[in-house]
mmCIF file of C-alpha atoms in Angstrom:
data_model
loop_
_atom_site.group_PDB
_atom_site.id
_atom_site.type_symbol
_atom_site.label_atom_id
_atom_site.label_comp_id
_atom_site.label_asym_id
_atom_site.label_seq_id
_atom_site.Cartn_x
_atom_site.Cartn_y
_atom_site.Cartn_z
ATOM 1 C CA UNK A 248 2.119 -14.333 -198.617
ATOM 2 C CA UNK A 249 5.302 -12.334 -199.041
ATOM 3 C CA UNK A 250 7.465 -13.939 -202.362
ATOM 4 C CA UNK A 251 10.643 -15.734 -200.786
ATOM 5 C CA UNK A 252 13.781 -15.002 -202.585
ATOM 6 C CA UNK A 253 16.690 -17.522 -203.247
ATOM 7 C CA UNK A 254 20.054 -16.498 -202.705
ATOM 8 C CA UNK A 255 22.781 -18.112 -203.575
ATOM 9 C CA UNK A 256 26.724 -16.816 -202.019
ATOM 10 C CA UNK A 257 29.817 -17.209 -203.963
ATOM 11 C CA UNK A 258 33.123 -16.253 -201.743
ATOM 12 C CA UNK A 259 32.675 -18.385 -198.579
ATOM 13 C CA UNK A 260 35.325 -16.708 -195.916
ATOM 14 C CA UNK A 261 34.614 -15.556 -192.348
ATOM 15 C CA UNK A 262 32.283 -12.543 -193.521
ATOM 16 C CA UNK A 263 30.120 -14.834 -195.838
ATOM 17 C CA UNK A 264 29.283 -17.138 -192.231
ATOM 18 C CA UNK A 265 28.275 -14.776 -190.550
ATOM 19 C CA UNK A 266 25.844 -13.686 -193.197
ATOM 20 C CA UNK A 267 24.400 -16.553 -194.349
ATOM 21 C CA UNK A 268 23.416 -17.091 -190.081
ATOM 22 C CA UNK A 269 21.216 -13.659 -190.540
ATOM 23 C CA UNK A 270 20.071 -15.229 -193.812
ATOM 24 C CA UNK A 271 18.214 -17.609 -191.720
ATOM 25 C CA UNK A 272 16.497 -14.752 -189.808
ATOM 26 C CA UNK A 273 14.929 -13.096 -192.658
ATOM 27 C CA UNK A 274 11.783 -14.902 -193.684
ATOM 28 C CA UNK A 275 12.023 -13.591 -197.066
ATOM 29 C CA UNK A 276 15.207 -14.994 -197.949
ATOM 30 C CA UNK A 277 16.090 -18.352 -198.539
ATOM 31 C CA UNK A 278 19.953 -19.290 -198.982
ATOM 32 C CA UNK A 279 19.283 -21.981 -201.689
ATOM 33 C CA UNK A 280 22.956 -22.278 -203.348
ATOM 34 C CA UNK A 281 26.833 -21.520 -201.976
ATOM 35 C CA UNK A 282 29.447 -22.002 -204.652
ATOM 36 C CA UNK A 283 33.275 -22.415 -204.482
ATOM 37 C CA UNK A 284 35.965 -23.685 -206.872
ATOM 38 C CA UNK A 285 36.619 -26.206 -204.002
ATOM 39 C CA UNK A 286 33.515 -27.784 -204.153
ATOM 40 C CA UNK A 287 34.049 -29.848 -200.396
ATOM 41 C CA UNK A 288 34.217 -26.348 -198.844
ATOM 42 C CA UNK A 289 31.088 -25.604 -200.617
ATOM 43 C CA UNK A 290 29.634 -28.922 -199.151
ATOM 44 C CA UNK A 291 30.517 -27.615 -196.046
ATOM 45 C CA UNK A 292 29.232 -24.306 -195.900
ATOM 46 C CA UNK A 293 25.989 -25.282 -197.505
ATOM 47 C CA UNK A 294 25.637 -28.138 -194.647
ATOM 48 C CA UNK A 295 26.378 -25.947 -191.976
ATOM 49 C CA UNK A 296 24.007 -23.149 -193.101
ATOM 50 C CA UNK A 297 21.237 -25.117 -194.788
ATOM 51 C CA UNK A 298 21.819 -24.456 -198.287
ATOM 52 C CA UNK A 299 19.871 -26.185 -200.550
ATOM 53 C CA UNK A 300 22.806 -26.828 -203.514
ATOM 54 C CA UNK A 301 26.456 -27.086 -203.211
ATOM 55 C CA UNK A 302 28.489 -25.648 -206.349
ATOM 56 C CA UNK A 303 31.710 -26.665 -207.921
ATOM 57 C CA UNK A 304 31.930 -22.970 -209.650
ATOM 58 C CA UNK A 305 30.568 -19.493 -209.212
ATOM 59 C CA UNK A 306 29.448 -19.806 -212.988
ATOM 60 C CA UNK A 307 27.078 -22.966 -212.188
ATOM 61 C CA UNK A 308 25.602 -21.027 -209.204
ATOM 62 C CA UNK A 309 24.807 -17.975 -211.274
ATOM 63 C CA UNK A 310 23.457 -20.189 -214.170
ATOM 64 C CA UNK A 311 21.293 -21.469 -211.715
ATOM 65 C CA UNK A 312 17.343 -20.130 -212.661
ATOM 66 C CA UNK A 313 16.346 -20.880 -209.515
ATOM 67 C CA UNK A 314 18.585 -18.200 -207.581
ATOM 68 C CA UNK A 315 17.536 -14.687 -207.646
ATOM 69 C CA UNK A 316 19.771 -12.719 -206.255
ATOM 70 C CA UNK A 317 23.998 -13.262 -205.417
ATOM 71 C CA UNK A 318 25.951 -12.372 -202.613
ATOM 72 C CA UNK A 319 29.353 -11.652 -203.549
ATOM 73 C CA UNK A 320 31.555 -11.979 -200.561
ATOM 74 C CA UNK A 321 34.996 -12.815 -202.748
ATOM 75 C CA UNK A 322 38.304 -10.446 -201.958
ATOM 76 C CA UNK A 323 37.246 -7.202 -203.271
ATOM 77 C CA UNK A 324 39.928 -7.680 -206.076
ATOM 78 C CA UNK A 325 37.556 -9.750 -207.726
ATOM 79 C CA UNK A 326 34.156 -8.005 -206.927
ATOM 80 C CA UNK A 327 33.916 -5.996 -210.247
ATOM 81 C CA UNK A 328 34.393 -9.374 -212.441
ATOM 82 C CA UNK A 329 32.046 -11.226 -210.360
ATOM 83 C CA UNK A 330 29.363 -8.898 -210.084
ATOM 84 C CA UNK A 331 29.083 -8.486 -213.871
ATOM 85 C CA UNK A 332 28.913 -12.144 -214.428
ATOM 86 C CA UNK A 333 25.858 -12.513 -211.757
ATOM 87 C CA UNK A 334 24.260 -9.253 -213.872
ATOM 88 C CA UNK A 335 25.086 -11.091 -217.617
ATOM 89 C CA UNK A 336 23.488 -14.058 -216.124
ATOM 90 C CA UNK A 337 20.147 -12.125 -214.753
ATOM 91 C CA UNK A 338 20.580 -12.162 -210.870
ATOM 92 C CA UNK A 339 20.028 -9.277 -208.439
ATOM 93 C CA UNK A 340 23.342 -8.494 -206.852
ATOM 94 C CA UNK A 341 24.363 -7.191 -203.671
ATOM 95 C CA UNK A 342 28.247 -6.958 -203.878
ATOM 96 C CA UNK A 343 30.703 -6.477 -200.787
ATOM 97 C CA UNK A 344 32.579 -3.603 -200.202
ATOM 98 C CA UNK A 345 34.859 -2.107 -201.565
ATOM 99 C CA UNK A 346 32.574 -2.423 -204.117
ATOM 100 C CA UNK A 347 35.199 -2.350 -206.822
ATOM 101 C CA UNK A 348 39.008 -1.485 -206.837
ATOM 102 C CA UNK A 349 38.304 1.901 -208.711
ATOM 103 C CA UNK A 350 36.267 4.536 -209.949
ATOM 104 C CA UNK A 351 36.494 2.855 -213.523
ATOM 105 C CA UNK A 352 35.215 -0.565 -212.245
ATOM 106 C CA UNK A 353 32.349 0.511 -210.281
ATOM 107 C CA UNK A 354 31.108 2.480 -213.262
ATOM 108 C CA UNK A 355 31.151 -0.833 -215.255
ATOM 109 C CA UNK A 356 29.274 -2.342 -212.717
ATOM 110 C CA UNK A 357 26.093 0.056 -212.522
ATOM 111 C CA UNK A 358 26.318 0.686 -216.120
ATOM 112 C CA UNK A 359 25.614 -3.556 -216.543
ATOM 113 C CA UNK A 360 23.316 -3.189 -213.892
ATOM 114 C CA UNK A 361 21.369 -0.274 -215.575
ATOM 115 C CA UNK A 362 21.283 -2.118 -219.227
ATOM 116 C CA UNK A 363 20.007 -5.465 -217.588
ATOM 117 C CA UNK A 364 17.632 -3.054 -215.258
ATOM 118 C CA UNK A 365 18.730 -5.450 -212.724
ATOM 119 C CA UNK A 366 19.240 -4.504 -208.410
ATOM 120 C CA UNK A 367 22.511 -3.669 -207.367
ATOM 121 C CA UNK A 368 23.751 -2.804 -203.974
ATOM 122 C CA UNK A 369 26.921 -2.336 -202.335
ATOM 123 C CA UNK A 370 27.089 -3.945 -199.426
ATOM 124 C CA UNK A 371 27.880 -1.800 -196.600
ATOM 125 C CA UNK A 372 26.558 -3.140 -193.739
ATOM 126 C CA UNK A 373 26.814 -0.059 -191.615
ATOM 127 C CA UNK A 374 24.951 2.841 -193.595
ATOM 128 C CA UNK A 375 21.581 -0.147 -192.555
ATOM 129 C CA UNK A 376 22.383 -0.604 -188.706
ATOM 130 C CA UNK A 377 20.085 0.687 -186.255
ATOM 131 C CA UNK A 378 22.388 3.001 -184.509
ATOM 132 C CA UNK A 379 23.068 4.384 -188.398
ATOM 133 C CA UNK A 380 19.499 5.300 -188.403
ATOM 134 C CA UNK A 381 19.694 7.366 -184.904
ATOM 135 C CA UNK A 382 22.884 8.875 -185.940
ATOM 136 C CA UNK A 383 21.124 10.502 -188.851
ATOM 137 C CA UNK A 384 17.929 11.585 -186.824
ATOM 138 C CA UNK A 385 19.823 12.800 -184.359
ATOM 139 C CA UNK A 386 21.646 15.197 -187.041
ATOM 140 C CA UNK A 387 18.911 15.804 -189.080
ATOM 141 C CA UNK A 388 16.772 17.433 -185.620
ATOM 142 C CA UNK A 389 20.064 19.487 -185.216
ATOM 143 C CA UNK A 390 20.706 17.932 -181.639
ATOM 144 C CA UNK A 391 23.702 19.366 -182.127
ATOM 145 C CA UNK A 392 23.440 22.145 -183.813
ATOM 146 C CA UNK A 393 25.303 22.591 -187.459
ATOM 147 C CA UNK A 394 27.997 19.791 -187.580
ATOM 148 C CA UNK A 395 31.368 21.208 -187.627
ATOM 149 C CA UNK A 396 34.030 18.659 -187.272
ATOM 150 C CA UNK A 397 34.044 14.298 -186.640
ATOM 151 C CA UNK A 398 37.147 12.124 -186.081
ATOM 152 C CA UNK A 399 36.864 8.596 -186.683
ATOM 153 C CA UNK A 400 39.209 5.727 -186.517
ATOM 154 C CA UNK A 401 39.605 1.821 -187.028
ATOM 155 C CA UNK A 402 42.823 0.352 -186.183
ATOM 156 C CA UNK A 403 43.933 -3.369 -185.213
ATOM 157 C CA UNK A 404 46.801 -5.090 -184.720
ATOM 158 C CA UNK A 405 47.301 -7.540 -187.559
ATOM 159 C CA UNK A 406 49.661 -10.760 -188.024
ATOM 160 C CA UNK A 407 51.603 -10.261 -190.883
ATOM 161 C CA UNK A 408 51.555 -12.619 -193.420
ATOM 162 C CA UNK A 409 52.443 -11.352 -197.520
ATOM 163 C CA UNK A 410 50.229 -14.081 -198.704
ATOM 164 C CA UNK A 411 47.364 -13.581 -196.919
ATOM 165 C CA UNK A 412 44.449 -10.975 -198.093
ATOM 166 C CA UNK A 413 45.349 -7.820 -195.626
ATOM 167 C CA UNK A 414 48.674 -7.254 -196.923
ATOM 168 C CA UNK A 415 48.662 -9.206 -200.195
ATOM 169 C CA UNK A 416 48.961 -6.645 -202.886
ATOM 170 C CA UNK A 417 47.592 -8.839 -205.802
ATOM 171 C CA UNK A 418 44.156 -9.185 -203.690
ATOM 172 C CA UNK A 419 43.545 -5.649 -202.683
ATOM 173 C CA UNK A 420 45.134 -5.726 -199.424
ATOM 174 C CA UNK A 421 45.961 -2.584 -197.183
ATOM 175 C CA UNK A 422 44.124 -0.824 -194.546
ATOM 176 C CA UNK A 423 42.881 1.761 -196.601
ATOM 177 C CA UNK A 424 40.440 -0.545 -198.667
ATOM 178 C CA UNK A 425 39.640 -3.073 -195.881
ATOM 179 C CA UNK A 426 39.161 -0.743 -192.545
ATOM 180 C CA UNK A 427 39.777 2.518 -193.797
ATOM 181 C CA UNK A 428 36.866 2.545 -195.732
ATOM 182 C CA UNK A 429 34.392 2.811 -192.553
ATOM 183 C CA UNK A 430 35.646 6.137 -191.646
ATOM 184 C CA UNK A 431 35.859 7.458 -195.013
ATOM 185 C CA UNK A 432 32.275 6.224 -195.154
ATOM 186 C CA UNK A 433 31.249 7.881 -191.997
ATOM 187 C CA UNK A 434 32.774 11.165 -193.488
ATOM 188 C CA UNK A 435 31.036 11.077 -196.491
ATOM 189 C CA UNK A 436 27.702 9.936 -195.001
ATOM 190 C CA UNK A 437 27.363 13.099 -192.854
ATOM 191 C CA UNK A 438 29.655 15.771 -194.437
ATOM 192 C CA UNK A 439 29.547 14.904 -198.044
ATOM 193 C CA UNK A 440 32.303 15.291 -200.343
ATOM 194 C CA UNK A 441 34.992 17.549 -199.143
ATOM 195 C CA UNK A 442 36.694 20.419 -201.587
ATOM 196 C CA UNK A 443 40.486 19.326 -200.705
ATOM 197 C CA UNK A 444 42.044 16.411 -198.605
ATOM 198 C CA UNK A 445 45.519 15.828 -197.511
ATOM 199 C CA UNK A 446 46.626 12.133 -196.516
ATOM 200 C CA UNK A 447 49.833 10.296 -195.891
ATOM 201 C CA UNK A 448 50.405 6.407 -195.344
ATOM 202 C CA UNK A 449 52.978 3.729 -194.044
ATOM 203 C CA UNK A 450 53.531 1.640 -196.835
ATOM 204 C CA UNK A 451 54.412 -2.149 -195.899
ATOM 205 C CA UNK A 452 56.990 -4.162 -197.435
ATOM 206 C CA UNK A 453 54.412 -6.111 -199.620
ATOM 207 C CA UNK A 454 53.694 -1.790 -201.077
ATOM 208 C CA UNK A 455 50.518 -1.939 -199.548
ATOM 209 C CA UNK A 456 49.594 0.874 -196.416
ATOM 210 C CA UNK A 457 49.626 -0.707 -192.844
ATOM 211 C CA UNK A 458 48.535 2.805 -191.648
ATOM 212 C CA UNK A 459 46.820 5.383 -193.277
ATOM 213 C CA UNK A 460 45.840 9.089 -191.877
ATOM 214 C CA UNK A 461 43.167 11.424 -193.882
ATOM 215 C CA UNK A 462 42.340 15.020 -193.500
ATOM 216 C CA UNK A 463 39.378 16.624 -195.651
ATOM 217 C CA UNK A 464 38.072 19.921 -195.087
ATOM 218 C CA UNK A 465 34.903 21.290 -196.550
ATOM 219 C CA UNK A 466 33.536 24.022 -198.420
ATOM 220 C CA UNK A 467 31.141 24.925 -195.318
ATOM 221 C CA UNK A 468 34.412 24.656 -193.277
ATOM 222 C CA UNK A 469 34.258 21.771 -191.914
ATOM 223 C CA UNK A 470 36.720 19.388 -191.430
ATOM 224 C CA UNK A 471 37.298 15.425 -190.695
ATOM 225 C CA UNK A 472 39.819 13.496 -189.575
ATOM 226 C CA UNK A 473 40.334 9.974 -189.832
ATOM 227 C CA UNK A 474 42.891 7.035 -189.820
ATOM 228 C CA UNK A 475 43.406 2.924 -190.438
ATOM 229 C CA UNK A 476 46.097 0.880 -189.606
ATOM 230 C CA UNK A 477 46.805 -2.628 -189.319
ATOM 231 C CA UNK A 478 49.804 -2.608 -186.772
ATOM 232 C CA UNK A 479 47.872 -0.824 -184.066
ATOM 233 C CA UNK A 480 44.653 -1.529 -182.018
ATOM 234 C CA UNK A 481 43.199 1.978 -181.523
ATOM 235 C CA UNK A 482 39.815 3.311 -180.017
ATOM 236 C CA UNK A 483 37.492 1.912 -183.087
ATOM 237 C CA UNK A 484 35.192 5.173 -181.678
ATOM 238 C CA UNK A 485 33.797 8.160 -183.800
ATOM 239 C CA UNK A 486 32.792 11.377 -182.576
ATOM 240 C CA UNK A 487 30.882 14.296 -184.559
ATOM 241 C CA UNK A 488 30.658 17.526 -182.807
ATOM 242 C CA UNK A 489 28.718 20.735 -183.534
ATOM 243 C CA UNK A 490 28.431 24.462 -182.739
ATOM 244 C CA UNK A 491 26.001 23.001 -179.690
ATOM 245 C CA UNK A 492 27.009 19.296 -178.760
ATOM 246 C CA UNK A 493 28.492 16.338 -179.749
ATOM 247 C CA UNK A 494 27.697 12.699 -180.650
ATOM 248 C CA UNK A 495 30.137 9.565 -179.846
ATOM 249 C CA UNK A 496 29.996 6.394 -181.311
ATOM 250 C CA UNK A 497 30.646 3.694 -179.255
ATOM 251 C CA UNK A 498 33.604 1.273 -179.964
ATOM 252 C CA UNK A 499 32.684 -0.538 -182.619
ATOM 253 C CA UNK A 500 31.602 2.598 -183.898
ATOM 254 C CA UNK A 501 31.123 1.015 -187.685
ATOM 255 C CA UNK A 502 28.339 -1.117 -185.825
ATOM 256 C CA UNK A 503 27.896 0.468 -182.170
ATOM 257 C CA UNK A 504 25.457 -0.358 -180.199
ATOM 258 C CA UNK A 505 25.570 3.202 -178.342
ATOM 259 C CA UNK A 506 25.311 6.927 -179.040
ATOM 260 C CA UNK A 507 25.594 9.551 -176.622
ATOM 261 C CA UNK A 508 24.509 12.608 -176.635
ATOM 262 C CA UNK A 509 26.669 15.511 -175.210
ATOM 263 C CA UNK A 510 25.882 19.313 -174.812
ATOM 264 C CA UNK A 511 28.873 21.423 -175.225
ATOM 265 C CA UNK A 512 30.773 19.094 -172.567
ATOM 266 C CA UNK A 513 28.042 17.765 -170.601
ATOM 267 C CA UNK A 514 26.995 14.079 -170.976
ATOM 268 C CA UNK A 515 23.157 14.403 -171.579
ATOM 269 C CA UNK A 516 22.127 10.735 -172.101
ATOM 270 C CA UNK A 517 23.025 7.238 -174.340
ATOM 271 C CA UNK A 518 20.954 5.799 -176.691
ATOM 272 C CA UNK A 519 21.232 1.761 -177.401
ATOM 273 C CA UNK A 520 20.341 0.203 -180.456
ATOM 274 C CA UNK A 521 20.130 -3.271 -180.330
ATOM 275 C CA UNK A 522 21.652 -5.252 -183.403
ATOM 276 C CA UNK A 523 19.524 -8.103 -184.688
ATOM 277 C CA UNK A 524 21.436 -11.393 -185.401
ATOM 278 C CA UNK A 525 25.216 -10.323 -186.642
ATOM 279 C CA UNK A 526 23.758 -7.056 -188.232
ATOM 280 C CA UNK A 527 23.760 -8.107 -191.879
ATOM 281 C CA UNK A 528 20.171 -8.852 -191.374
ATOM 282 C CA UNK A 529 19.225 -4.880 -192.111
ATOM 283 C CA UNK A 530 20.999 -5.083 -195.342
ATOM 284 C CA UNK A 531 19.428 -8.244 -196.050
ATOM 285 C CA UNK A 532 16.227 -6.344 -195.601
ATOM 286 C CA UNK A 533 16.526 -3.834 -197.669
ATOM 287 C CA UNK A 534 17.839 -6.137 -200.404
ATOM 288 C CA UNK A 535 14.367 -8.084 -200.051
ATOM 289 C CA UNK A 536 12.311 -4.516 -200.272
ATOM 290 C CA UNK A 537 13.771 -3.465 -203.095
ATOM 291 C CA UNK A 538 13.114 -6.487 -204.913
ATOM 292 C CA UNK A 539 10.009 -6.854 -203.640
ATOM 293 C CA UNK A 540 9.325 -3.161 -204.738
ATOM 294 C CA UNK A 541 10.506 -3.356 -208.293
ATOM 295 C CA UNK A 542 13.447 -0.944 -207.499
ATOM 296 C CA UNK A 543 17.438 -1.633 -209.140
ATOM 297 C CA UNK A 544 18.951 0.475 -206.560
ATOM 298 C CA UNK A 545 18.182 1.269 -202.932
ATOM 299 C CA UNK A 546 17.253 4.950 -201.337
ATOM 300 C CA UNK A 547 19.190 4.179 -198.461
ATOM 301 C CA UNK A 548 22.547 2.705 -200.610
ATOM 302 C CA UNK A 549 22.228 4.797 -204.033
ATOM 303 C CA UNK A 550 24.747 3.713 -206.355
ATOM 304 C CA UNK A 551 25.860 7.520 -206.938
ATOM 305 C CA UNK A 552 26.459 7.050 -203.161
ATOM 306 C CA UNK A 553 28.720 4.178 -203.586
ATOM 307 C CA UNK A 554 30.314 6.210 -207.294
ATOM 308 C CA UNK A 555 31.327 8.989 -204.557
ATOM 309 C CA UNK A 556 32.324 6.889 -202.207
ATOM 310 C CA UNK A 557 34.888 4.878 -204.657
ATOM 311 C CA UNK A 558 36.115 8.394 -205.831
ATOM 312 C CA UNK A 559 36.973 9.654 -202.396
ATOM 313 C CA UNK A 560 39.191 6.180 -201.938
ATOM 314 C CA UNK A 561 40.457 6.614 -205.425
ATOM 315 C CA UNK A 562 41.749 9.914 -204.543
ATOM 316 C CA UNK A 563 43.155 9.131 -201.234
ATOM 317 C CA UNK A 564 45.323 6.041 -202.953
ATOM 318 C CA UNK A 565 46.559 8.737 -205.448
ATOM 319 C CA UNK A 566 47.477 10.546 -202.403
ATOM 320 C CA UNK A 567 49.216 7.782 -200.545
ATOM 321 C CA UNK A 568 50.884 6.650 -203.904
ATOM 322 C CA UNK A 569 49.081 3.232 -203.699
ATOM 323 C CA UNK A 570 48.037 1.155 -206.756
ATOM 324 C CA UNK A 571 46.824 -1.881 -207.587
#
């Protein structure tokens, strides 16, 4: 039989429920501990999603010999901290995203990770999805010939409150680092680091952006354009077109359900990808093959992916002025 692994999640918000639901669907994984510095929330969550142990303190979880690996699903203000705790104390990790708040911080984190040859992961839920998988195959069989340009954005309309986590400068807030990231994620994933960006921002009253607009062009010549804001629901589609065609992701395009596939202009077909559970069941997956595989970093997720990844936001905020 396949080795279960225990999990154990500290950071119990919205995100972390619907996680610990696809926990349940992965035979592998077993959520054994939740952990909270309110320890009745913790009694709550574990209830509700069959935990086996309810903790007073993230420390007590990760102390814990029984857990082997720790979802960290805390504001991403605090992901760096946490993350090398779980490491110090011997557990896989698989962190949320934004992994850390900068370049600096997520080099401490996969230099612990590295000296405790221990798994880390990012978790970005997207890069695991289904319809991630076709959008790659599709590029790599050049169904549309050499990619020349995408445009993706993520925008909702968002109450705002200055204590709360979205505009809340103390806990990361700002579209950039909460929504933003998908697109600059998309960019990266199929057009790689570009050689010069430009990128402006409406700052909010709490010096955080509500909005955020990004253009990076290539050293192939490409080019990709892509924006955030929380003060207006937009499309939530991405499209990628090349010298023959064109793909378009489906509103939500950060985990659509549908491609389609265009030649020049004419719609050729649409490809669906189902989603098992609430789609955090791929990344659980992986998590599980890795460990069951001896590996401290995924193929699909490298951490140089996710050290890129935190340089492009890095160098966007310097852009937009915004720091933390």
């Amino acid at each position: 039989m396949a080795k279960v692994y225990n999990w154990g999640i500290i950071g119990l918000g919205k995100i972390a429920h619907k996680f610990a639901q696809d926990l349940l669907l992965v035979e592998e994984a077993n959520l054994f501990g939740v952990a909270s510095r309110d320890i009745d929330k913790a009694t709550i969550f574990a209830s509700n999603h069959k935990a086996q142990i309810a903790y007073g303190s993230y420390q007590e979880l990760m102390n814990d010999p029984n857990i082997d690996v720790v979802y960290i699903a805390t504001p991403h203000i605090f992901h760096c901290k946490y993350t090398i705790m779980a490491l110090e104390a011997g557990k896989a990790v698989l962190c949320e995203k934004a992994f850390g708040m900068n370049r600096s911080q997520v080099e401490r984190m996969i230099a612990k990770s590295k000296e405790k040859n221990l798994f880390l992961m990012e978790a970005l839920w997207t890069r695991f999805l289904p319809s991630t998988e076709k959008l790659l195959q599709l590029l790599q069989n050049d169904s549309i010939g050499d990619l020349k340009s995408m445009r993706a954005d993520f925008g909702f309309k968002a109450d705002f409150d200055p204590n709360k986590r979205l505009f809340n400068k103390q806990l990361g807030g700002g579209a950039l680092l909460d929504i933003g990231l998908y697109p600059v994620f998309l960019s990266l994933l199929t057009l790689g680091i570009p050689k010069e960006m430009k990128a402006m921002a409406t700052m909010s009253s709490t010096e955080v952006d509500s909005s955020c607009v990004m253009l990076f062009n290539y050293a192939a010549g490409q080019t990709a354009i892509l924006d955030a804001s929380l003060v207006a629901s937009t499309p939530l589609e991405a499209w990628l077109h090349g010298d023959t065609g064109s793909l378009k992701l489906h509103n939500p395009f950060h985990h659509t359900k549908e491609i389609s596939y265009y030649k020049g202009h004419d719609f050729v077909e649409t490809f669906h990808e189902e989603i098992i559970g609430n789609g955090y069941y791929y990344e659980i997956i992986e998590v599980v093959n890795c460990l069951a595989t001896g590996k401290i970093e995924s193929d699909k997720m490298p951490l140089s992916f996710s050290l890129d990844f935190i340089t492009l936001l890095d160098a966007v905020r310097e852009k937009i002025g915004l720091t933390y």
